[in-house]
């Protein structure tokens, strides 16, 4: 694979059960175990990544027709432990999007379901990876 396909982050421990993720552009986000700190848990970051990826797709597609007056996305799922170990089930992404009155808003409203389908079925790298499954190799430096 070429370098232009590579995506990566560095994760650094910054406290008890707290970590900082840094991307190649210097952006940072924080995660923890979901105790008393406000940091996102890894599962919450997964949900945010799925919702954010699809939200960006849908927004880019629908904005060609009209700019939304409301754009909210909810992501949820159940963390379970069973014979397959810990994993998420019942993942659900729900869009609550509104557009202005008029022909442009009508066009965006009409296209919204198709934009969501395109993100789900083809465009969103995060949800597509979850849906298709991908091997994760573990190792030591």
PDB file of N, CA and C in Angstrom, residues 88-138:
ATOM      1  N   UNK A  88     -19.708  -4.772  20.464  1.00  0.00           N
ATOM      2  CA  UNK A  88     -20.914  -3.946  20.348  1.00  0.00           C
ATOM      3  C   UNK A  88     -21.936  -4.652  19.470  1.00  0.00           C
ATOM      4  N   UNK A  89     -23.203  -4.509  19.834  1.00  0.00           N
ATOM      5  CA  UNK A  89     -24.289  -5.026  19.012  1.00  0.00           C
ATOM      6  C   UNK A  89     -25.331  -3.923  18.845  1.00  0.00           C
ATOM      7  N   UNK A  90     -26.198  -4.110  17.876  1.00  0.00           N
ATOM      8  CA  UNK A  90     -27.307  -3.192  17.671  1.00  0.00           C
ATOM      9  C   UNK A  90     -26.878  -1.763  17.384  1.00  0.00           C
ATOM     10  N   UNK A  91     -25.784  -1.588  16.645  1.00  0.00           N
ATOM     11  CA  UNK A  91     -25.334  -0.240  16.315  1.00  0.00           C
ATOM     12  C   UNK A  91     -26.391   0.467  15.476  1.00  0.00           C
ATOM     13  N   UNK A  92     -26.670   1.717  15.839  1.00  0.00           N
ATOM     14  CA  UNK A  92     -27.711   2.481  15.143  1.00  0.00           C
ATOM     15  C   UNK A  92     -27.279   3.935  15.045  1.00  0.00           C
ATOM     16  N   UNK A  93     -27.391   4.480  13.852  1.00  0.00           N
ATOM     17  CA  UNK A  93     -27.095   5.886  13.580  1.00  0.00           C
ATOM     18  C   UNK A  93     -28.402   6.527  13.142  1.00  0.00           C
ATOM     19  N   UNK A  94     -28.791   7.616  13.810  1.00  0.00           N
ATOM     20  CA  UNK A  94     -30.060   8.288  13.506  1.00  0.00           C
ATOM     21  C   UNK A  94     -29.790   9.745  13.155  1.00  0.00           C
ATOM     22  N   UNK A  95     -30.282  10.151  11.996  1.00  0.00           N
ATOM     23  CA  UNK A  95     -30.119  11.523  11.513  1.00  0.00           C
ATOM     24  C   UNK A  95     -31.373  12.325  11.806  1.00  0.00           C
ATOM     25  N   UNK A  96     -31.197  13.541  12.298  1.00  0.00           N
ATOM     26  CA  UNK A  96     -32.279  14.501  12.487  1.00  0.00           C
ATOM     27  C   UNK A  96     -31.836  15.776  11.761  1.00  0.00           C
ATOM     28  N   UNK A  97     -32.292  15.915  10.531  1.00  0.00           N
ATOM     29  CA  UNK A  97     -31.823  16.986   9.656  1.00  0.00           C
ATOM     30  C   UNK A  97     -33.026  17.757   9.125  1.00  0.00           C
ATOM     31  N   UNK A  98     -32.907  19.064   9.114  1.00  0.00           N
ATOM     32  CA  UNK A  98     -33.960  19.936   8.563  1.00  0.00           C
ATOM     33  C   UNK A  98     -33.327  20.889   7.555  1.00  0.00           C
ATOM     34  N   UNK A  99     -34.134  21.264   6.581  1.00  0.00           N
ATOM     35  CA  UNK A  99     -33.700  22.179   5.539  1.00  0.00           C
ATOM     36  C   UNK A  99     -34.707  23.318   5.430  1.00  0.00           C
ATOM     37  N   UNK A 100     -34.292  24.437   4.858  1.00  0.00           N
ATOM     38  CA  UNK A 100     -35.198  25.577   4.740  1.00  0.00           C
ATOM     39  C   UNK A 100     -36.342  25.285   3.766  1.00  0.00           C
ATOM     40  N   UNK A 101     -37.412  26.063   3.885  1.00  0.00           N
ATOM     41  CA  UNK A 101     -38.510  25.957   2.932  1.00  0.00           C
ATOM     42  C   UNK A 101     -38.028  26.409   1.559  1.00  0.00           C
ATOM     43  N   UNK A 102     -38.683  25.918   0.542  1.00  0.00           N
ATOM     44  CA  UNK A 102     -38.355  26.332  -0.811  1.00  0.00           C
ATOM     45  C   UNK A 102     -37.850  25.175  -1.642  1.00  0.00           C
ATOM     46  N   UNK A 103     -37.640  25.429  -2.930  1.00  0.00           N
ATOM     47  CA  UNK A 103     -37.247  24.363  -3.858  1.00  0.00           C
ATOM     48  C   UNK A 103     -35.913  23.700  -3.501  1.00  0.00           C
ATOM     49  N   UNK A 104     -34.921  24.491  -3.063  1.00  0.00           N
ATOM     50  CA  UNK A 104     -33.642  23.902  -2.701  1.00  0.00           C
ATOM     51  C   UNK A 104     -33.779  22.991  -1.478  1.00  0.00           C
ATOM     52  N   UNK A 105     -34.508  23.462  -0.467  1.00  0.00           N
ATOM     53  CA  UNK A 105     -34.754  22.645   0.716  1.00  0.00           C
ATOM     54  C   UNK A 105     -35.535  21.386   0.383  1.00  0.00           C
ATOM     55  N   UNK A 106     -36.522  21.528  -0.512  1.00  0.00           N
ATOM     56  CA  UNK A 106     -37.292  20.358  -0.952  1.00  0.00           C
ATOM     57  C   UNK A 106     -36.380  19.333  -1.617  1.00  0.00           C
ATOM     58  N   UNK A 107     -35.471  19.809  -2.461  1.00  0.00           N
ATOM     59  CA  UNK A 107     -34.545  18.904  -3.154  1.00  0.00           C
ATOM     60  C   UNK A 107     -33.643  18.187  -2.146  1.00  0.00           C
ATOM     61  N   UNK A 108     -33.151  18.922  -1.153  1.00  0.00           N
ATOM     62  CA  UNK A 108     -32.289  18.312  -0.133  1.00  0.00           C
ATOM     63  C   UNK A 108     -33.061  17.297   0.699  1.00  0.00           C
ATOM     64  N   UNK A 109     -34.293  17.644   1.098  1.00  0.00           N
ATOM     65  CA  UNK A 109     -35.133  16.713   1.880  1.00  0.00           C
ATOM     66  C   UNK A 109     -35.395  15.440   1.086  1.00  0.00           C
ATOM     67  N   UNK A 110     -35.673  15.598  -0.188  1.00  0.00           N
ATOM     68  CA  UNK A 110     -35.970  14.436  -1.033  1.00  0.00           C
ATOM     69  C   UNK A 110     -34.738  13.544  -1.183  1.00  0.00           C
ATOM     70  N   UNK A 111     -33.563  14.148  -1.241  1.00  0.00           N
ATOM     71  CA  UNK A 111     -32.336  13.378  -1.465  1.00  0.00           C
ATOM     72  C   UNK A 111     -31.741  12.815  -0.177  1.00  0.00           C
ATOM     73  N   UNK A 112     -32.157  13.318   0.979  1.00  0.00           N
ATOM     74  CA  UNK A 112     -31.570  12.910   2.256  1.00  0.00           C
ATOM     75  C   UNK A 112     -31.538  11.391   2.457  1.00  0.00           C
ATOM     76  N   UNK A 113     -32.630  10.659   2.236  1.00  0.00           N
ATOM     77  CA  UNK A 113     -32.555   9.205   2.446  1.00  0.00           C
ATOM     78  C   UNK A 113     -31.501   8.538   1.559  1.00  0.00           C
ATOM     79  N   UNK A 114     -31.374   9.004   0.323  1.00  0.00           N
ATOM     80  CA  UNK A 114     -30.375   8.424  -0.572  1.00  0.00           C
ATOM     81  C   UNK A 114     -28.958   8.759  -0.097  1.00  0.00           C
ATOM     82  N   UNK A 115     -28.758   9.975   0.389  1.00  0.00           N
ATOM     83  CA  UNK A 115     -27.444  10.355   0.905  1.00  0.00           C
ATOM     84  C   UNK A 115     -27.058   9.480   2.096  1.00  0.00           C
ATOM     85  N   UNK A 116     -28.003   9.215   2.980  1.00  0.00           N
ATOM     86  CA  UNK A 116     -27.742   8.341   4.134  1.00  0.00           C
ATOM     87  C   UNK A 116     -27.398   6.935   3.656  1.00  0.00           C
ATOM     88  N   UNK A 117     -28.145   6.433   2.685  1.00  0.00           N
ATOM     89  CA  UNK A 117     -27.863   5.099   2.134  1.00  0.00           C
ATOM     90  C   UNK A 117     -26.481   5.035   1.498  1.00  0.00           C
ATOM     91  N   UNK A 118     -26.109   6.079   0.748  1.00  0.00           N
ATOM     92  CA  UNK A 118     -24.791   6.088   0.112  1.00  0.00           C
ATOM     93  C   UNK A 118     -23.680   6.052   1.161  1.00  0.00           C
ATOM     94  N   UNK A 119     -23.863   6.810   2.242  1.00  0.00           N
ATOM     95  CA  UNK A 119     -22.866   6.790   3.303  1.00  0.00           C
ATOM     96  C   UNK A 119     -22.786   5.399   3.917  1.00  0.00           C
ATOM     97  N   UNK A 120     -23.929   4.831   4.239  1.00  0.00           N
ATOM     98  CA  UNK A 120     -23.973   3.499   4.872  1.00  0.00           C
ATOM     99  C   UNK A 120     -23.396   2.415   3.966  1.00  0.00           C
ATOM    100  N   UNK A 121     -23.756   2.447   2.684  1.00  0.00           N
ATOM    101  CA  UNK A 121     -23.439   1.341   1.779  1.00  0.00           C
ATOM    102  C   UNK A 121     -22.104   1.470   1.060  1.00  0.00           C
ATOM    103  N   UNK A 122     -21.537   2.702   1.009  1.00  0.00           N
ATOM    104  CA  UNK A 122     -20.362   2.860   0.167  1.00  0.00           C
ATOM    105  C   UNK A 122     -19.337   3.874   0.663  1.00  0.00           C
ATOM    106  N   UNK A 123     -19.763   4.975   1.243  1.00  0.00           N
ATOM    107  CA  UNK A 123     -18.863   6.100   1.460  1.00  0.00           C
ATOM    108  C   UNK A 123     -18.143   6.136   2.803  1.00  0.00           C
ATOM    109  N   UNK A 124     -18.826   5.856   3.896  1.00  0.00           N
ATOM    110  CA  UNK A 124     -18.241   6.039   5.232  1.00  0.00           C
ATOM    111  C   UNK A 124     -17.229   4.938   5.529  1.00  0.00           C
ATOM    112  N   UNK A 125     -15.962   5.305   5.526  1.00  0.00           N
ATOM    113  CA  UNK A 125     -14.889   4.341   5.766  1.00  0.00           C
ATOM    114  C   UNK A 125     -15.025   3.665   7.125  1.00  0.00           C
ATOM    115  N   UNK A 126     -15.441   4.404   8.133  1.00  0.00           N
ATOM    116  CA  UNK A 126     -15.508   3.851   9.484  1.00  0.00           C
ATOM    117  C   UNK A 126     -16.596   2.782   9.582  1.00  0.00           C
ATOM    118  N   UNK A 127     -17.814   3.126   9.206  1.00  0.00           N
ATOM    119  CA  UNK A 127     -18.891   2.134   9.319  1.00  0.00           C
ATOM    120  C   UNK A 127     -18.695   0.982   8.329  1.00  0.00           C
ATOM    121  N   UNK A 128     -18.143   1.264   7.150  1.00  0.00           N
ATOM    122  CA  UNK A 128     -17.886   0.198   6.181  1.00  0.00           C
ATOM    123  C   UNK A 128     -16.864  -0.790   6.751  1.00  0.00           C
ATOM    124  N   UNK A 129     -15.855  -0.288   7.460  1.00  0.00           N
ATOM    125  CA  UNK A 129     -14.852  -1.165   8.068  1.00  0.00           C
ATOM    126  C   UNK A 129     -15.491  -2.044   9.135  1.00  0.00           C
ATOM    127  N   UNK A 130     -16.376  -1.458   9.938  1.00  0.00           N
ATOM    128  CA  UNK A 130     -17.074  -2.234  10.958  1.00  0.00           C
ATOM    129  C   UNK A 130     -17.974  -3.275  10.295  1.00  0.00           C
ATOM    130  N   UNK A 131     -18.728  -2.853   9.272  1.00  0.00           N
ATOM    131  CA  UNK A 131     -19.650  -3.770   8.606  1.00  0.00           C
ATOM    132  C   UNK A 131     -18.928  -4.914   7.906  1.00  0.00           C
ATOM    133  N   UNK A 132     -17.832  -4.599   7.232  1.00  0.00           N
ATOM    134  CA  UNK A 132     -17.104  -5.626   6.484  1.00  0.00           C
ATOM    135  C   UNK A 132     -16.202  -6.462   7.373  1.00  0.00           C
ATOM    136  N   UNK A 133     -15.767  -5.888   8.488  1.00  0.00           N
ATOM    137  CA  UNK A 133     -14.822  -6.568   9.367  1.00  0.00           C
ATOM    138  C   UNK A 133     -13.418  -6.407   8.808  1.00  0.00           C
ATOM    139  N   UNK A 134     -12.469  -6.224   9.669  1.00  0.00           N
ATOM    140  CA  UNK A 134     -11.068  -6.092   9.255  1.00  0.00           C
ATOM    141  C   UNK A 134     -10.198  -6.731  10.318  1.00  0.00           C
ATOM    142  N   UNK A 135      -9.191  -7.463   9.865  1.00  0.00           N
ATOM    143  CA  UNK A 135      -8.262  -8.036  10.819  1.00  0.00           C
ATOM    144  C   UNK A 135      -7.476  -6.909  11.489  1.00  0.00           C
ATOM    145  N   UNK A 136      -7.204  -7.072  12.759  1.00  0.00           N
ATOM    146  CA  UNK A 136      -6.387  -6.122  13.508  1.00  0.00           C
ATOM    147  C   UNK A 136      -5.172  -6.895  14.011  1.00  0.00           C
ATOM    148  N   UNK A 137      -3.998  -6.519  13.529  1.00  0.00           N
ATOM    149  CA  UNK A 137      -2.776  -7.191  13.944  1.00  0.00           C
ATOM    150  C   UNK A 137      -2.239  -6.492  15.192  1.00  0.00           C
ATOM    151  N   UNK A 138      -1.852  -7.262  16.181  1.00  0.00           N
ATOM    152  CA  UNK A 138      -1.266  -6.736  17.412  1.00  0.00           C
ATOM    153  C   UNK A 138       0.200  -7.145  17.445  1.00  0.00           C
TER     154      UNK A 138
END
